[in-house]
Amino acid sequence: MVTPFEFATAARIVFGSGRIAELPVLAQPFGKRVFVVTGHDPVRWLRHVAPLRQQGFVVNHLAVRGEPTIDLVKAGAESARASQVQWVLAFGGGSVLDAGKAIAALVNNQRDLLDYLEVIGQAQPLTEPSLPLMAVPTTAGTGAEVTRNAVLHSPEHRVKVSLRSPAMLPSLALVDPELTHGLPPALTASTGLDALTQLIEAFVSKRANPVSDALCRESLPRAARSLKRAFENGVDAAARSDMALASLCGGLALANAGLGAVHGLAGPVGGLYSAPHGAVCAALLPEVLEMNIRAAQEQKALELLRRFNDLARLLTGVATARAADSLPWLRGLGRDLKVQRLGALGVQQADFDLLADMAIESSSMKGNPVELTPAQLREILERAF
């Protein structure tokens, strides 16, 4: 018997090198008044958005610098509402896509944002549909183009929290690997390791299902063989295509299977410090995986151990690999990609108890394949420090 499950994603996904040229045609059904959310560097987006104006679109624009804050998305929603836009185009990395999703949701849902936010708010459901949103990722990492939440930073609370709703799934995800060509090596590493982490966590999640498994099994070997190549050669078209697909499939998988302790810890770390999310995930990943394998062995969780064996084979490409073989492989990849330890990212040991307690309450922890205690989470932080 197959365990019952649901699977939800963007209404339409368009994938392929060079397909960004189709943006004006794909945009036609949404209307002529668009709110464009981008990163702050005009070189990254201007030439791709300019054709919209040439086609008669009325473009209102918001630049996102860094991770989206509560105040930024509130101001963006007010601006979009005042401009009477018909849809939102989010063109950029994960932070830009999250900002775009949140703004599209808040244009019609006009109560105080804290009413809708998890953890620091009331987590009330959105009652009105979001504006249509086209998500165009320019990094291969978060898979935010096909997820139903937006991660927002509250500097006041020193925490990252999610605005979450099925209504926030983009209307169209346009994924063109060419948009990631030439990304700096450090950004390629941090975003790519985030994508790899999401695939791993979704694959071993207690909420995994046959569809998310298929996505992970297809994409984990692609990320394993191509992340280092993309890091070393930013214009390796095959590697960039693999990583774009891995990121997309990671977003599809996590949106339906959940995540785990890496993201459970990375969220609080990102709220307390300015460390990049992907870099934090990269530092935590082998230590969390080792702790999960150890716990599964102690509990004699045979099905879970078989799943960890499968993971090792998908990562290493060795048909006889066992669970523990994934650990030196991941640590070797981290060295090749110059992954920093948590201490080098500014994390303070004095905050470990607080971070462990915050992680326990994280929604990401619900998918971790085994229950971890605050003491075990602290040990992970110590080992990643």
Short mmCIF file of C-alpha atoms in Angstrom, two decimals:
data_model
loop_
_atom_site.label_atom_id
_atom_site.label_comp_id
_atom_site.label_asym_id
_atom_site.label_seq_id
_atom_site.Cartn_x
_atom_site.Cartn_y
_atom_site.Cartn_z
CA MET A 1 0.00 0.00 0.00
CA VAL A 2 1.19 3.51 -0.86
CA THR A 3 0.84 5.96 2.02
CA PRO A 4 -1.64 8.72 1.06
CA PHE A 5 -0.03 12.02 0.10
CA GLU A 6 -0.68 15.30 -1.68
CA PHE A 7 1.57 17.09 -4.15
CA ALA A 8 1.30 20.76 -5.10
CA THR A 9 3.47 23.05 -7.18
CA ALA A 10 3.44 26.02 -9.54
CA ALA A 11 0.66 26.02 -12.11
CA ARG A 12 3.20 25.90 -14.95
CA ILE A 13 6.95 25.27 -15.17
CA VAL A 14 8.99 26.35 -18.19
CA PHE A 15 12.59 25.02 -18.17
CA GLY A 16 15.42 25.31 -20.66
CA SER A 17 18.48 27.26 -21.77
CA GLY A 18 17.55 30.42 -23.64
CA ARG A 19 13.90 30.36 -22.65
CA ILE A 20 14.17 33.73 -20.90
CA ALA A 21 13.64 35.14 -24.42
CA GLU A 22 10.03 33.95 -24.12
CA LEU A 23 9.34 36.22 -21.13
CA PRO A 24 7.22 38.83 -23.02
CA VAL A 25 5.07 36.13 -24.62
CA LEU A 26 4.64 34.21 -21.38
CA ALA A 27 3.67 37.45 -19.63
CA GLN A 28 0.84 38.37 -21.99
CA PRO A 29 -1.98 36.50 -20.19
CA PHE A 30 -1.25 38.21 -16.87
CA GLY A 31 -2.02 41.78 -17.94
CA LYS A 32 -0.06 44.89 -18.81
CA ARG A 33 0.52 46.34 -15.33
CA VAL A 34 3.35 44.48 -13.61
CA PHE A 35 5.27 44.90 -10.37
CA VAL A 36 8.85 43.73 -10.94
CA VAL A 37 10.94 42.62 -7.94
CA THR A 38 14.66 42.19 -8.61
CA GLY A 39 18.07 42.25 -6.99
CA HIS A 40 19.92 45.53 -6.72
CA ASP A 41 22.34 44.98 -9.63
CA PRO A 42 20.72 46.28 -12.86
CA VAL A 43 23.15 44.34 -15.06
CA ARG A 44 21.61 41.09 -13.84
CA TRP A 45 18.04 41.84 -14.90
CA LEU A 46 17.57 45.02 -16.92
CA ARG A 47 18.12 43.60 -20.40
CA HIS A 48 15.64 40.80 -19.74
CA VAL A 49 12.93 43.06 -18.32
CA ALA A 50 13.38 45.86 -20.88
CA PRO A 51 11.44 43.94 -23.58
CA LEU A 52 8.33 44.14 -21.40
CA ARG A 53 8.32 47.93 -21.70
CA GLN A 54 8.89 47.61 -25.44
CA GLN A 55 5.78 45.42 -25.59
CA GLY A 56 3.69 48.05 -23.82
CA PHE A 57 3.83 46.76 -20.26
CA VAL A 58 3.64 49.34 -17.46
CA VAL A 59 6.49 48.35 -15.15
CA ASN A 60 6.78 49.30 -11.48
CA HIS A 61 10.03 48.18 -9.87
CA LEU A 62 11.38 47.27 -6.44
CA ALA A 63 15.04 46.34 -5.79
CA VAL A 64 15.79 43.94 -2.93
CA ARG A 65 19.12 44.32 -1.16
CA GLY A 66 19.93 41.25 0.89
CA GLU A 67 17.30 39.12 2.58
CA PRO A 68 13.73 40.46 2.56
CA THR A 69 12.55 42.03 5.77
CA ILE A 70 9.03 42.43 7.07
CA ASP A 71 9.18 46.18 6.48
CA LEU A 72 10.40 45.76 2.90
CA VAL A 73 7.57 43.45 1.83
CA LYS A 74 4.97 45.61 3.56
CA ALA A 75 6.25 48.66 1.68
CA GLY A 76 6.39 46.66 -1.55
CA ALA A 77 2.79 45.49 -1.16
CA GLU A 78 1.62 49.04 -0.50
CA SER A 79 3.44 50.28 -3.60
CA ALA A 80 2.03 47.48 -5.77
CA ARG A 81 -1.47 48.11 -4.45
CA ALA A 82 -1.22 51.84 -5.10
CA SER A 83 0.00 51.18 -8.64
CA GLN A 84 -2.95 48.87 -9.28
CA VAL A 85 -0.70 46.19 -10.73
CA GLN A 86 -2.21 43.02 -12.15
CA TRP A 87 0.66 40.63 -11.46
CA VAL A 88 4.15 40.31 -10.00
CA LEU A 89 7.39 39.29 -11.69
CA ALA A 90 10.15 38.15 -9.32
CA PHE A 91 13.50 37.98 -11.12
CA GLY A 92 16.51 37.05 -8.99
CA GLY A 93 17.85 34.77 -6.29
CA GLY A 94 15.93 33.14 -3.48
CA SER A 95 15.57 36.35 -1.47
CA VAL A 96 14.05 38.16 -4.45
CA LEU A 97 11.66 35.30 -5.18
CA ASP A 98 10.55 35.18 -1.55
CA ALA A 99 9.99 38.94 -1.54
CA GLY A 100 7.96 38.69 -4.73
CA LYS A 101 5.79 35.88 -3.37
CA ALA A 102 5.13 37.77 -0.15
CA ILE A 103 4.26 41.00 -1.97
CA ALA A 104 1.92 39.18 -4.36
CA ALA A 105 0.15 37.65 -1.35
CA LEU A 106 -0.14 40.85 0.65
CA VAL A 107 -1.63 43.03 -2.09
CA ASN A 108 -5.02 41.39 -1.51
CA ASN A 109 -4.52 40.19 2.08
CA GLN A 110 -4.39 43.53 3.85
CA ARG A 111 -4.40 42.70 7.54
CA ASP A 112 -1.25 43.33 9.56
CA LEU A 113 1.53 41.06 8.33
CA LEU A 114 2.10 39.66 11.83
CA ASP A 115 -1.38 38.17 11.67
CA TYR A 116 -0.15 35.83 8.92
CA LEU A 117 3.43 35.09 10.02
CA GLU A 118 4.56 31.91 11.77
CA VAL A 119 6.45 31.91 15.10
CA ILE A 120 6.29 35.64 15.86
CA GLY A 121 2.75 36.15 14.57
CA GLN A 122 -0.65 34.50 14.60
CA ALA A 123 -0.11 32.21 11.58
CA GLN A 124 -3.60 33.04 10.34
CA PRO A 125 -4.43 31.73 6.84
CA LEU A 126 -4.50 34.03 3.84
CA THR A 127 -8.15 34.49 2.92
CA GLU A 128 -7.73 36.16 -0.48
CA PRO A 129 -5.86 34.83 -3.53
CA SER A 130 -2.40 36.14 -4.27
CA LEU A 131 -1.79 38.15 -7.38
CA PRO A 132 -0.48 36.00 -10.24
CA LEU A 133 3.29 35.67 -9.93
CA MET A 134 5.98 34.66 -12.41
CA ALA A 135 9.15 33.49 -10.68
CA VAL A 136 12.44 33.62 -12.61
CA PRO A 137 15.41 32.31 -10.59
CA THR A 138 18.91 33.59 -11.38
CA THR A 139 20.69 31.27 -8.94
CA ALA A 140 20.49 27.49 -8.54
CA GLY A 141 19.80 26.99 -4.88
CA THR A 142 16.54 27.62 -3.08
CA GLY A 143 13.96 26.26 -5.53
CA ALA A 144 11.77 29.13 -4.31
CA GLU A 145 10.16 29.33 -7.74
CA VAL A 146 8.02 26.30 -6.86
CA THR A 147 7.48 26.61 -3.09
CA ARG A 148 4.49 27.93 -1.19
CA ASN A 149 6.23 30.07 1.41
CA ALA A 150 8.41 33.15 1.75
CA VAL A 151 11.15 33.43 4.37
CA LEU A 152 11.24 36.91 5.88
CA HIS A 153 13.71 38.44 8.33
CA SER A 154 12.50 40.27 11.42
CA PRO A 155 15.49 42.28 12.71
CA GLU A 156 13.42 43.29 15.73
CA HIS A 157 12.94 39.66 16.79
CA ARG A 158 16.33 38.48 15.42
CA VAL A 159 14.65 35.60 13.61
CA LYS A 160 13.62 34.42 10.15
CA VAL A 161 10.02 33.34 9.82
CA SER A 162 7.76 32.10 7.04
CA LEU A 163 4.68 33.49 5.40
CA ARG A 164 3.07 30.30 4.14
CA SER A 165 0.02 29.45 2.06
CA PRO A 166 -0.95 27.22 -0.87
CA ALA A 167 -2.12 30.45 -2.52
CA MET A 168 1.52 31.58 -2.72
CA LEU A 169 2.56 29.00 -5.29
CA PRO A 170 3.72 30.89 -8.39
CA SER A 171 1.51 30.89 -11.46
CA LEU A 172 4.55 30.29 -13.65
CA ALA A 173 8.14 29.30 -12.92
CA LEU A 174 10.53 30.20 -15.74
CA VAL A 175 13.87 28.43 -15.16
CA ASP A 176 16.66 29.25 -17.61
CA PRO A 177 20.07 27.79 -16.64
CA GLU A 178 21.81 30.45 -18.75
CA LEU A 179 20.82 33.04 -16.14
CA THR A 180 23.20 31.33 -13.71
CA HIS A 181 26.23 31.37 -16.02
CA GLY A 182 29.07 33.38 -14.58
CA LEU A 183 27.82 33.48 -11.00
CA PRO A 184 30.83 33.96 -8.67
CA PRO A 185 32.30 30.72 -7.32
CA ALA A 186 31.39 31.51 -3.70
CA LEU A 187 27.75 32.18 -4.62
CA THR A 188 27.69 29.08 -6.82
CA ALA A 189 28.93 27.03 -3.86
CA SER A 190 26.57 28.41 -1.23
CA THR A 191 23.45 28.26 -3.40
CA GLY A 192 24.37 24.88 -4.85
CA LEU A 193 24.99 23.40 -1.42
CA ASP A 194 21.60 24.72 -0.34
CA ALA A 195 20.04 22.87 -3.28
CA LEU A 196 21.94 19.70 -2.39
CA THR A 197 20.89 19.99 1.25
CA GLN A 198 17.24 20.39 0.29
CA LEU A 199 17.34 17.29 -1.90
CA ILE A 200 19.02 15.25 0.85
CA GLU A 201 16.63 16.42 3.56
CA ALA A 202 13.55 15.85 1.41
CA PHE A 203 14.80 12.37 0.45
CA VAL A 204 15.26 11.20 4.06
CA SER A 205 12.30 13.17 5.46
CA LYS A 206 9.67 11.27 7.41
CA ARG A 207 7.17 12.98 5.05
CA ALA A 208 8.81 11.74 1.83
CA ASN A 209 6.44 10.32 -0.78
CA PRO A 210 6.87 8.48 -4.10
CA VAL A 211 6.77 11.66 -6.17
CA SER A 212 9.28 13.55 -4.03
CA ASP A 213 11.47 10.43 -4.00
CA ALA A 214 11.47 10.31 -7.80
CA LEU A 215 12.51 13.97 -7.98
CA CYS A 216 15.33 13.42 -5.48
CA ARG A 217 16.58 10.24 -7.12
CA GLU A 218 16.75 12.03 -10.47
CA SER A 219 18.44 15.15 -9.14
CA LEU A 220 20.85 14.05 -6.40
CA PRO A 221 23.29 12.45 -8.88
CA ARG A 222 23.08 15.55 -11.08
CA ALA A 223 24.02 17.83 -8.18
CA ALA A 224 26.71 15.40 -7.03
CA ARG A 225 28.44 15.34 -10.40
CA SER A 226 27.95 18.99 -11.38
CA LEU A 227 28.24 21.29 -8.36
CA LYS A 228 32.04 21.17 -8.23
CA ARG A 229 32.21 21.60 -12.01
CA ALA A 230 29.97 24.70 -11.90
CA PHE A 231 32.10 26.07 -9.06
CA GLU A 232 35.31 25.62 -11.06
CA ASN A 233 33.91 26.77 -14.40
CA GLY A 234 30.99 29.17 -14.22
CA VAL A 235 30.11 28.78 -17.90
CA ASP A 236 30.02 24.98 -17.98
CA ALA A 237 26.61 24.76 -19.64
CA ALA A 238 25.97 21.12 -18.78
CA ALA A 239 26.87 21.63 -15.12
CA ARG A 240 24.76 24.77 -14.88
CA SER A 241 21.81 22.95 -16.43
CA ASP A 242 22.17 20.08 -13.97
CA MET A 243 22.26 22.48 -11.02
CA ALA A 244 19.26 24.48 -12.25
CA LEU A 245 17.26 21.28 -12.51
CA ALA A 246 18.52 20.08 -9.12
CA SER A 247 17.44 23.36 -7.53
CA LEU A 248 14.02 23.18 -9.19
CA CYS A 249 13.49 19.58 -8.12
CA GLY A 250 14.70 20.37 -4.62
CA GLY A 251 12.04 23.06 -4.36
CA LEU A 252 9.38 20.68 -5.67
CA ALA A 253 10.46 17.99 -3.21
CA LEU A 254 10.80 20.15 -0.09
CA ALA A 255 7.46 21.87 -0.69
CA ASN A 256 5.78 18.49 -0.41
CA ALA A 257 8.09 16.33 1.73
CA GLY A 258 9.53 18.92 4.11
CA LEU A 259 13.09 19.45 5.31
CA GLY A 260 15.00 18.55 8.46
CA ALA A 261 17.49 19.56 11.13
CA VAL A 262 19.90 21.35 8.78
CA HIS A 263 17.25 23.91 7.95
CA GLY A 264 15.85 23.69 11.47
CA LEU A 265 19.18 25.03 12.73
CA ALA A 266 20.00 27.25 9.74
CA GLY A 267 16.87 29.34 10.21
CA PRO A 268 17.71 30.47 13.76
CA VAL A 269 21.37 30.97 12.81
CA GLY A 270 20.31 33.20 9.94
CA GLY A 271 18.05 35.18 12.24
CA LEU A 272 20.75 35.85 14.83
CA TYR A 273 23.64 36.47 12.44
CA SER A 274 24.16 37.80 8.94
CA ALA A 275 25.69 34.55 7.70
CA PRO A 276 24.52 33.46 4.21
CA HIS A 277 21.90 30.73 4.39
CA GLY A 278 23.59 28.40 1.92
CA ALA A 279 26.93 28.70 3.71
CA VAL A 280 25.30 27.82 7.03
CA CYS A 281 23.58 24.79 5.49
CA ALA A 282 26.88 23.67 4.00
CA ALA A 283 28.63 23.81 7.38
CA LEU A 284 25.83 21.91 9.12
CA LEU A 285 24.99 19.27 6.52
CA PRO A 286 27.59 16.54 7.21
CA GLU A 287 27.22 16.91 10.98
CA VAL A 288 23.42 16.65 10.87
CA LEU A 289 23.60 13.67 8.53
CA GLU A 290 26.11 11.90 10.80
CA MET A 291 23.88 12.52 13.84
CA ASN A 292 20.79 11.23 12.01
CA ILE A 293 22.62 8.08 10.85
CA ARG A 294 23.92 7.47 14.37
CA ALA A 295 20.43 7.89 15.85
CA ALA A 296 18.95 5.54 13.25
CA GLN A 297 21.58 2.92 14.10
CA GLU A 298 20.92 3.27 17.84
CA GLN A 299 17.18 2.89 17.24
CA LYS A 300 17.73 -0.01 14.82
CA ALA A 301 15.53 1.82 12.31
CA LEU A 302 16.23 -0.58 9.44
CA GLU A 303 14.03 1.08 6.80
CA LEU A 304 15.62 4.45 7.52
CA LEU A 305 19.12 2.94 7.37
CA ARG A 306 18.28 1.48 3.97
CA ARG A 307 17.25 4.97 2.91
CA PHE A 308 20.59 6.35 4.11
CA ASN A 309 22.37 3.60 2.15
CA ASP A 310 20.45 4.66 -0.96
CA LEU A 311 21.48 8.26 -0.34
CA ALA A 312 25.16 7.29 -0.16
CA ARG A 313 24.90 5.48 -3.50
CA LEU A 314 23.16 8.45 -5.15
CA LEU A 315 25.87 10.84 -3.91
CA THR A 316 28.98 8.77 -4.46
CA GLY A 317 27.92 6.82 -7.54
CA VAL A 318 29.24 3.64 -5.89
CA ALA A 319 26.73 0.78 -6.06
CA THR A 320 28.04 -0.82 -2.84
CA ALA A 321 28.18 2.38 -0.77
CA ARG A 322 26.77 2.35 2.77
CA ALA A 323 25.28 5.15 4.81
CA ALA A 324 28.55 6.27 6.42
CA ASP A 325 30.24 6.62 3.02
CA SER A 326 28.25 9.77 2.33
CA LEU A 327 30.04 11.58 5.16
CA PRO A 328 33.63 11.69 3.79
CA TRP A 329 32.14 12.43 0.36
CA LEU A 330 30.26 15.47 1.70
CA ARG A 331 33.23 16.69 3.73
CA GLY A 332 35.48 16.36 0.70
CA LEU A 333 33.02 18.37 -1.39
CA GLY A 334 32.98 21.00 1.34
CA ARG A 335 36.75 21.29 1.25
CA ASP A 336 36.72 21.56 -2.55
CA LEU A 337 34.11 24.31 -2.39
CA LYS A 338 35.91 26.12 0.46
CA VAL A 339 33.03 25.77 2.91
CA GLN A 340 33.62 27.77 6.10
CA ARG A 341 32.99 26.56 9.63
CA LEU A 342 30.24 28.19 11.69
CA GLY A 343 32.80 30.10 13.73
CA ALA A 344 34.20 31.72 10.61
CA LEU A 345 30.66 32.76 9.68
CA GLY A 346 30.30 34.72 12.93
CA VAL A 347 28.33 32.21 14.99
CA GLN A 348 29.00 32.43 18.73
CA GLN A 349 29.27 29.38 20.99
CA ALA A 350 27.50 31.30 23.74
CA ASP A 351 24.32 31.13 21.64
CA PHE A 352 24.33 27.36 21.08
CA ASP A 353 21.71 26.61 23.75
CA LEU A 354 19.44 29.31 22.37
CA LEU A 355 19.91 28.10 18.79
CA ALA A 356 19.15 24.49 19.77
CA ASP A 357 15.98 25.53 21.61
CA MET A 358 14.86 27.66 18.66
CA ALA A 359 15.54 24.82 16.23
CA ILE A 360 13.34 22.42 18.20
CA GLU A 361 10.40 24.77 17.55
CA SER A 362 11.18 25.14 13.84
CA SER A 363 8.70 23.81 11.31
CA SER A 364 11.62 22.25 9.39
CA MET A 365 12.30 19.88 12.29
CA LYS A 366 8.96 18.16 11.67
CA GLY A 367 10.44 16.42 8.64
CA ASN A 368 13.69 15.25 10.25
CA PRO A 369 13.77 11.44 10.01
CA VAL A 370 14.56 10.99 13.72
CA GLU A 371 13.74 12.98 16.83
CA LEU A 372 16.76 14.99 17.97
CA THR A 373 17.16 16.44 21.46
CA PRO A 374 18.50 19.91 22.27
CA ALA A 375 21.69 18.22 23.48
CA GLN A 376 22.13 16.47 20.13
CA LEU A 377 21.50 19.72 18.27
CA ARG A 378 24.08 21.45 20.43
CA GLU A 379 26.56 18.68 19.61
CA ILE A 380 25.92 19.29 15.90
CA LEU A 381 26.65 22.97 16.36
CA GLU A 382 29.85 22.19 18.28
CA ARG A 383 31.06 19.82 15.57
CA ALA A 384 30.29 22.35 12.82
CA PHE A 385 31.94 25.20 14.71
#
